[in-house]
GROMACS .gro file of C-alpha atoms in nm:
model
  297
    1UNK     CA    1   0.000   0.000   0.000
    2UNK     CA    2   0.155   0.340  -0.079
    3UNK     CA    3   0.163   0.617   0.147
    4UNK     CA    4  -0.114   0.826   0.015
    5UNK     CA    5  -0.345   0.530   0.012
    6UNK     CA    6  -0.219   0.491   0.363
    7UNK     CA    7  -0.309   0.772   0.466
    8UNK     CA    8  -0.654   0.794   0.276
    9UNK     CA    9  -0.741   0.408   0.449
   10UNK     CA   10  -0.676   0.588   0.773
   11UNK     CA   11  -0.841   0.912   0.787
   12UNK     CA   12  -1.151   0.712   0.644
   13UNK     CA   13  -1.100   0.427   0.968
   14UNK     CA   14  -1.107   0.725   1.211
   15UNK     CA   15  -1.414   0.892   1.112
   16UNK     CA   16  -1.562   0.569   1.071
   17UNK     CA   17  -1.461   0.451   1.435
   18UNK     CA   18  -1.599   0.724   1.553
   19UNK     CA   19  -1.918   0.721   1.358
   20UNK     CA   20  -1.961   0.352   1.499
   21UNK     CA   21  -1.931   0.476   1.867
   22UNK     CA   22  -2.162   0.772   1.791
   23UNK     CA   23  -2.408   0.501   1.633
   24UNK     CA   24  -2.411   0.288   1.948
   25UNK     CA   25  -2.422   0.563   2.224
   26UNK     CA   26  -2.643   0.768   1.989
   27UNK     CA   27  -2.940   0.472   1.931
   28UNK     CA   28  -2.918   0.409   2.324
   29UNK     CA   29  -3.098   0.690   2.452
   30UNK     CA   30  -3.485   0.596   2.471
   31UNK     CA   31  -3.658   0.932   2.454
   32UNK     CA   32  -3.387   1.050   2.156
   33UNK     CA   33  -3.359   0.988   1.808
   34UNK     CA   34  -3.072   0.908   1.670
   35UNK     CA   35  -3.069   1.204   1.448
   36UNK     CA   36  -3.160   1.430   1.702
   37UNK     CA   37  -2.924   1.293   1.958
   38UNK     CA   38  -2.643   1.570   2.034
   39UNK     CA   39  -2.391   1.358   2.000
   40UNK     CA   40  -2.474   1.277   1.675
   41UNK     CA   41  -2.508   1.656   1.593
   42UNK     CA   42  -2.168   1.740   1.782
   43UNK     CA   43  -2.010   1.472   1.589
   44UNK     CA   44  -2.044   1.640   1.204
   45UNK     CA   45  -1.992   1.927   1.342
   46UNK     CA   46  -1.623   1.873   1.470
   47UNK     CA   47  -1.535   1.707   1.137
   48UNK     CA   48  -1.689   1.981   0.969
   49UNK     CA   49  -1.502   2.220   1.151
   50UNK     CA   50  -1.152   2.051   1.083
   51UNK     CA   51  -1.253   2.044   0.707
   52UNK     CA   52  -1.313   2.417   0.701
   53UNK     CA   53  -0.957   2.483   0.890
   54UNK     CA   54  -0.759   2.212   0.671
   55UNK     CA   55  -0.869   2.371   0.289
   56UNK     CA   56  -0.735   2.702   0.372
   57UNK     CA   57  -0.446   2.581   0.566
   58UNK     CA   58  -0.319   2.309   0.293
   59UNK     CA   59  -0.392   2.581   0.047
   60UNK     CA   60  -0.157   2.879   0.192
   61UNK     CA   61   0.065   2.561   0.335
   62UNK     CA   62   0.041   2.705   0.678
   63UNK     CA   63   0.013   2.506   1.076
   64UNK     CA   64  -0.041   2.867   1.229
   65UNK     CA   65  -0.376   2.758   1.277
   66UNK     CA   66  -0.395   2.407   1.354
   67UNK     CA   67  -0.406   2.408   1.699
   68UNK     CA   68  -0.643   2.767   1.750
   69UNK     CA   69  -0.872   2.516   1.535
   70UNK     CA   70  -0.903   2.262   1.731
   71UNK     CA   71  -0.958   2.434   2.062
   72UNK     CA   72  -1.214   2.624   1.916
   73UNK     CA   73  -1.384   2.290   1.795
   74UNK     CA   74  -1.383   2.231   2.159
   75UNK     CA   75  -1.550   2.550   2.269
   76UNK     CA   76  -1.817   2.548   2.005
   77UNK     CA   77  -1.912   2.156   2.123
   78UNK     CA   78  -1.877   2.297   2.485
   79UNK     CA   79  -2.072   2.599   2.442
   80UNK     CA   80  -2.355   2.446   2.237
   81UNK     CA   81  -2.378   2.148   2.512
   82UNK     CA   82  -2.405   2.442   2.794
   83UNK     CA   83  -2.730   2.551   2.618
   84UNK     CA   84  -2.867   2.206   2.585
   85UNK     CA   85  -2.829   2.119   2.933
   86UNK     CA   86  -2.945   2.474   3.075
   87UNK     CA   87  -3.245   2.360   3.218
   88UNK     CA   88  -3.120   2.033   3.360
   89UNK     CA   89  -3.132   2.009   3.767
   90UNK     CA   90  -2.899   1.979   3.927
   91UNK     CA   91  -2.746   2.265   3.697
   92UNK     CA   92  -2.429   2.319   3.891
   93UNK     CA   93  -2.317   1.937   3.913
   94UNK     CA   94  -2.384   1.921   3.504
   95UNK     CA   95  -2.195   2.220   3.396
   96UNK     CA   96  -1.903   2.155   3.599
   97UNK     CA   97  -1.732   1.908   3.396
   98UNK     CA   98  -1.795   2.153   3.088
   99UNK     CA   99  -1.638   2.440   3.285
  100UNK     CA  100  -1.345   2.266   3.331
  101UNK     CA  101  -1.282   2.127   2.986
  102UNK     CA  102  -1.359   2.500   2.870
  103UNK     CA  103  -1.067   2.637   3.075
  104UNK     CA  104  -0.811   2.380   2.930
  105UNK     CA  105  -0.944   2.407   2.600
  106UNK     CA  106  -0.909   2.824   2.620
  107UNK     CA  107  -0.570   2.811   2.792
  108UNK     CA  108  -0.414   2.528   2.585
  109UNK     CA  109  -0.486   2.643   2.177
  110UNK     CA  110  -0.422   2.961   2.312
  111UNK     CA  111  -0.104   2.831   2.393
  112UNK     CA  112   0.034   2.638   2.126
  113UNK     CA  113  -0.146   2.917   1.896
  114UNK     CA  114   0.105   3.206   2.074
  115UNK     CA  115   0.424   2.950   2.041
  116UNK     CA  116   0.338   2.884   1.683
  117UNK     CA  117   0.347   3.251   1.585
  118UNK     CA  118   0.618   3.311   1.758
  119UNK     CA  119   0.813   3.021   1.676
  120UNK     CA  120   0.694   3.101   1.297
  121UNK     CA  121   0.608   2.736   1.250
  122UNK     CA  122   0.515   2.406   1.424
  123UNK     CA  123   0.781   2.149   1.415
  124UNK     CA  124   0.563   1.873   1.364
  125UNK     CA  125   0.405   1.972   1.020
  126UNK     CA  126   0.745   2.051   0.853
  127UNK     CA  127   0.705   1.733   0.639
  128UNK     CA  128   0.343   1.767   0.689
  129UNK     CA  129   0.160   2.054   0.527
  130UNK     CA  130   0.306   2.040   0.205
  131UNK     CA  131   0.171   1.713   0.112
  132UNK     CA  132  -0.198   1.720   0.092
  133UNK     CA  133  -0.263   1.345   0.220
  134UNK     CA  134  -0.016   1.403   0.515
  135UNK     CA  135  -0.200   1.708   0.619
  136UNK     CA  136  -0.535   1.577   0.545
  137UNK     CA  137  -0.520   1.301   0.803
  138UNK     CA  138  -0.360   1.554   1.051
  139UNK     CA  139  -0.691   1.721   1.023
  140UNK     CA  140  -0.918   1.418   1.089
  141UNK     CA  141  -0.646   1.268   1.362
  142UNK     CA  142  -0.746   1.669   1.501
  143UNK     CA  143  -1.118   1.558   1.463
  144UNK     CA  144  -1.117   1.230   1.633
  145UNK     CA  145  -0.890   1.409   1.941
  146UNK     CA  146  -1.172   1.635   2.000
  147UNK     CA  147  -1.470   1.394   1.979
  148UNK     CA  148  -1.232   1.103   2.229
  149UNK     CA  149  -1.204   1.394   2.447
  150UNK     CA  150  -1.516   1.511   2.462
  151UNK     CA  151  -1.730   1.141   2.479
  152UNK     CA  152  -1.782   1.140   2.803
  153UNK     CA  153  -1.968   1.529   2.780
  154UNK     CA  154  -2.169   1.389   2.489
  155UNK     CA  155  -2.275   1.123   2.675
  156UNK     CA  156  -2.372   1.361   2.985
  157UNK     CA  157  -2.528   1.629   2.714
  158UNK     CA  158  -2.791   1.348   2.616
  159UNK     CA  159  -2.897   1.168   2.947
  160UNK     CA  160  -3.121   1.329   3.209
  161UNK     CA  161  -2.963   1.139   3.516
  162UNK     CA  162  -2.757   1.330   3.792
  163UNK     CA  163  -2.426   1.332   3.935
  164UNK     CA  164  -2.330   1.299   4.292
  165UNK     CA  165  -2.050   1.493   4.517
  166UNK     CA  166  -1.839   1.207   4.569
  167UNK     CA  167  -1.730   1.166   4.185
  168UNK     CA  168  -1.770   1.489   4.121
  169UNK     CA  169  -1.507   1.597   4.388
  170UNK     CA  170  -1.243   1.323   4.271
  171UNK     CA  171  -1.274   1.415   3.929
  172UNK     CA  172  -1.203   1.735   4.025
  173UNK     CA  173  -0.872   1.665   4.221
  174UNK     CA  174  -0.744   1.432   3.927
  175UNK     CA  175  -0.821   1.703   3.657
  176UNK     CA  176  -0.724   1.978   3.877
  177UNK     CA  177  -0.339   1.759   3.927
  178UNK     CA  178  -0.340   1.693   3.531
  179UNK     CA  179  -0.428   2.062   3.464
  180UNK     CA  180  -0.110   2.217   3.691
  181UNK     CA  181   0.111   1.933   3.581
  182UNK     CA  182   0.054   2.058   3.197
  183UNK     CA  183   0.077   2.434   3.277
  184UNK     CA  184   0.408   2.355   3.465
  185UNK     CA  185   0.570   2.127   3.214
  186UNK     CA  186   0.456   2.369   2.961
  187UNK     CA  187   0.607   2.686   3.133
  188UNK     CA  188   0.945   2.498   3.232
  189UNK     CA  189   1.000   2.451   2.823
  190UNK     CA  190   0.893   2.778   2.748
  191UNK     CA  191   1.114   2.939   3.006
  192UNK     CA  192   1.388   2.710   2.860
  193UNK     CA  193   1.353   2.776   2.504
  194UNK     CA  194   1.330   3.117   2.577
  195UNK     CA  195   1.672   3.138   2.737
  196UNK     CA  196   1.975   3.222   2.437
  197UNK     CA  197   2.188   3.016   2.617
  198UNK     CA  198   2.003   2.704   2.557
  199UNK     CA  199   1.961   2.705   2.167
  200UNK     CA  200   1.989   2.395   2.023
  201UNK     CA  201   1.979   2.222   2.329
  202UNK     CA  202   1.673   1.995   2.510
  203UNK     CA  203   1.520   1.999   2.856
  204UNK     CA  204   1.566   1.757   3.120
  205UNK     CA  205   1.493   1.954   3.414
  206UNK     CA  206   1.198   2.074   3.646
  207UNK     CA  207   0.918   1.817   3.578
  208UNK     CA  208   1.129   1.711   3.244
  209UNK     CA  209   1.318   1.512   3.473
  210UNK     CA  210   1.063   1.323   3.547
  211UNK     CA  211   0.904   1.237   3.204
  212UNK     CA  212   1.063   1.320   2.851
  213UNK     CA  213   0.707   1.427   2.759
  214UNK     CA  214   0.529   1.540   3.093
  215UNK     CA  215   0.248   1.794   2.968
  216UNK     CA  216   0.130   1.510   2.776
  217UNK     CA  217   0.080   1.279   3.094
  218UNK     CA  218  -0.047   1.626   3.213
  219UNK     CA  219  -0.296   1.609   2.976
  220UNK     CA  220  -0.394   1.257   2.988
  221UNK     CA  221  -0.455   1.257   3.358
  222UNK     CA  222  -0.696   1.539   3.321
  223UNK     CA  223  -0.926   1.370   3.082
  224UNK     CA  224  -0.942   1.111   3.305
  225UNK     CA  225  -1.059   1.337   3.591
  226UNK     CA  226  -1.360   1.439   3.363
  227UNK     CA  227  -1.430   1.089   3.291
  228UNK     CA  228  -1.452   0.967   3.642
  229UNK     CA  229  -1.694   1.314   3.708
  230UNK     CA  230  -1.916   1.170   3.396
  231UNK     CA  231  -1.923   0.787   3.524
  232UNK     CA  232  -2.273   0.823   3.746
  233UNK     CA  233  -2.468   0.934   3.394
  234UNK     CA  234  -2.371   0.607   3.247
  235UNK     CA  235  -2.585   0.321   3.169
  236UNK     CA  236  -2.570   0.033   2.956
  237UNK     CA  237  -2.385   0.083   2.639
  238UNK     CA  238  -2.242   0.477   2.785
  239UNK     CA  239  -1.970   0.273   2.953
  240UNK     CA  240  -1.769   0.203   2.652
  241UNK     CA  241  -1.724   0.555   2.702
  242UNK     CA  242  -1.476   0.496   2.987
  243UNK     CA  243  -1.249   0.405   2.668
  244UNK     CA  244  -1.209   0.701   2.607
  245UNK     CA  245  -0.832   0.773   2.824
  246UNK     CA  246  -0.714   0.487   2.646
  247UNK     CA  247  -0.779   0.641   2.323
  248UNK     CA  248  -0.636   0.972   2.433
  249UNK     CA  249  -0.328   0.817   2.583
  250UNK     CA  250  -0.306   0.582   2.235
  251UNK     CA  251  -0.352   0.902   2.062
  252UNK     CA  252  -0.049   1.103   2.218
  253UNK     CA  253   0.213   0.833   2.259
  254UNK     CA  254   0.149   0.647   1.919
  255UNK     CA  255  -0.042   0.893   1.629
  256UNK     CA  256   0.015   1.259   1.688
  257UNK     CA  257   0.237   1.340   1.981
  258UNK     CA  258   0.503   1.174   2.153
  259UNK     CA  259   0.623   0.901   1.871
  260UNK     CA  260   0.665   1.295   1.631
  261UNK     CA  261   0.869   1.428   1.886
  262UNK     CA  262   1.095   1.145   1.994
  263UNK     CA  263   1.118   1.127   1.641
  264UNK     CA  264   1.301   1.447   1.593
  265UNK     CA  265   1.457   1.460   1.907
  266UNK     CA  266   1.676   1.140   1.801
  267UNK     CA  267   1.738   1.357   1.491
  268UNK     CA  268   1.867   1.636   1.672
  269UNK     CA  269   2.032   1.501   1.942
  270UNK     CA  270   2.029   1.121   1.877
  271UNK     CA  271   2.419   1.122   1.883
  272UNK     CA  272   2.483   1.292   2.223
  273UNK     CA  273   2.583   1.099   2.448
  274UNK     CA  274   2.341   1.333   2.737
  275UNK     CA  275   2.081   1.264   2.507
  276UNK     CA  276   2.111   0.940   2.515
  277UNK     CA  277   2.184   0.936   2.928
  278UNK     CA  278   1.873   1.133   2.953
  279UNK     CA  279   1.671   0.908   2.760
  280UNK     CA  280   1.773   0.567   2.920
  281UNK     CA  281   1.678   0.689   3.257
  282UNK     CA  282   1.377   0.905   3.201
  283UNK     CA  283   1.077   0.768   3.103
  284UNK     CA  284   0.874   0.856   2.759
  285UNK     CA  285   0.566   0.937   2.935
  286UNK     CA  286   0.453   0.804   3.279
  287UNK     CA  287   0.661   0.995   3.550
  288UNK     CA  288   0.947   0.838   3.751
  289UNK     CA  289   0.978   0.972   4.119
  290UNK     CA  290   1.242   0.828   4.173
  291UNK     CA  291   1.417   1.090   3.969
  292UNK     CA  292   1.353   1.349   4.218
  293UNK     CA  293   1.536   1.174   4.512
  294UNK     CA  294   1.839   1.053   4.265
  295UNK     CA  295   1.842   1.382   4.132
  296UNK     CA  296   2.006   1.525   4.468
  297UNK     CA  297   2.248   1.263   4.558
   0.00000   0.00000   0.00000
């Protein structure tokens, strides 16, 4: 199979994975048709989205606004669920998980949209946006992100059941200890890279110690939070939802994150020995304590 075809099989096996899960959550809800369902709804819309961000993108062969995109696919599936579940009792318990995915969504594409411009590119898409295929399934891989992420909201956004304190508050303390461990990890390598005297160079200290990609691990843990926060609304079929982490943390360390970056970091550095040090005793993703101890010996 050659690339292109490669790449066409898979952007057409993501949306149809996640057409299948829509289909099964989607026909599960007794007083919703499937075509009325909001998950169904919030489903073409975040591939619709992507597809209006990609043409123009491919077109001036530009990543500027890859990430912006995405976080705004976020906000307009958060801010349209909002209004759905307005009149839902208890209000307060409902909204809470949105809240919370709106505030990483805002600070994060805001984020990576400010390092992009001032970077002038994104290091992932340099053999990326040129080729139309390559760029096309970075678009849908963008698509299916969103709609992993947000499952468990969809799922929440079409049931009338309630939450309770108790999941509620520890889905708050995990997302709330993903959320800081992102912003930290992501401030340590800003305030790095934004040091002269570090050009060329790579991170290994602060939280990077720890993990060679910690705001990712950041960002998986917080996803899980909002799971946990959504599990009392499930029922039946809904709890193939709880999948959802697993397809994040596939997502990250195998399609569109960490496997880029390790990628170009053995490029870069791949023949230091430090490098090398550094990566034999610091994990790719899950954190290793035992760093911080060994660290001060």
């Amino acid at each position: 199979m050659n690339d292109n075809l490669y790449r066409i099989v898979s952007s057409i096996l993501f949306i149809a994975i996640s057409y299948g899960i829509v289909f099964l959550i989607g026909n599960s809800f007794e007083q919703v048709n499937f075509s009325e369902s909001f998950i169904y709804k919030s489903w073409g819309i975040i591939f619709l989205i992507q597809l209006v961000g990609f043409i123009p993108s491919f077109l001036f062969k530009t990543d500027h606004y890859f990430d912006i995109t995405g976080g705004i696919t976020f906000l307009v599936i958060l801010f349209l669920a909002t209004q759905k579940i307005i009149n839902d009792e208890p209000l307060t318990l409902k909204l809470t998980p949105f809240f919370l995915s709106s505030i990483w969504a805002i600070r994060l594409s805001s984020f990576l949209f400010l390092r992009v411009k001032k970077a002038g590119k994104d290091i992932r898409f340099d053999n990326l946006k040129t080729n139309f295929f390559k760029f096309m399934l970075s678009w849908v891989v963008q698509g299916f992100w969103v709609f992993m992420c947000l499952l468990p909201l969809l799922v929440i956004s079409d049931t009338k059941k309630s939450n309770n304190y108790i999941f509620l508050l520890i889905g708050i303390m995990i997302w709330s200890f993903g959320f800081i461990f992102e912003i930290i990890s992501d401030n340590q390598k800003s305030r790095f890279n934004s040091n002269k005297n570090n050009k060329g160079n790579f991170i290994k200290t602060g939280l990077w110690s720890l993990s060679r990609h910690p705001n990712y691990f950041g960002e998986f843990i917080l996803w899980i939070g909002i799971t946990i926060i959504a599990l009392p609304y499930f029922s039946g079929i809904h709890y193939i939802t709880c999948l959802s982490p697993a397809f994040i943390y596939l997502m990250l360390n195998k399609i569109s994150g960490v496997n880029l970056l390790e990628e170009i970091g053995d490029q870069r550095w791949g023949d230091e020995k430090s490098y090398l040090d550094y990566k034999k005793q610091t994990p790719v993703f899950f954190p290793k304590l035992s760093n911080l101890w060994t660290k001060k010996k």
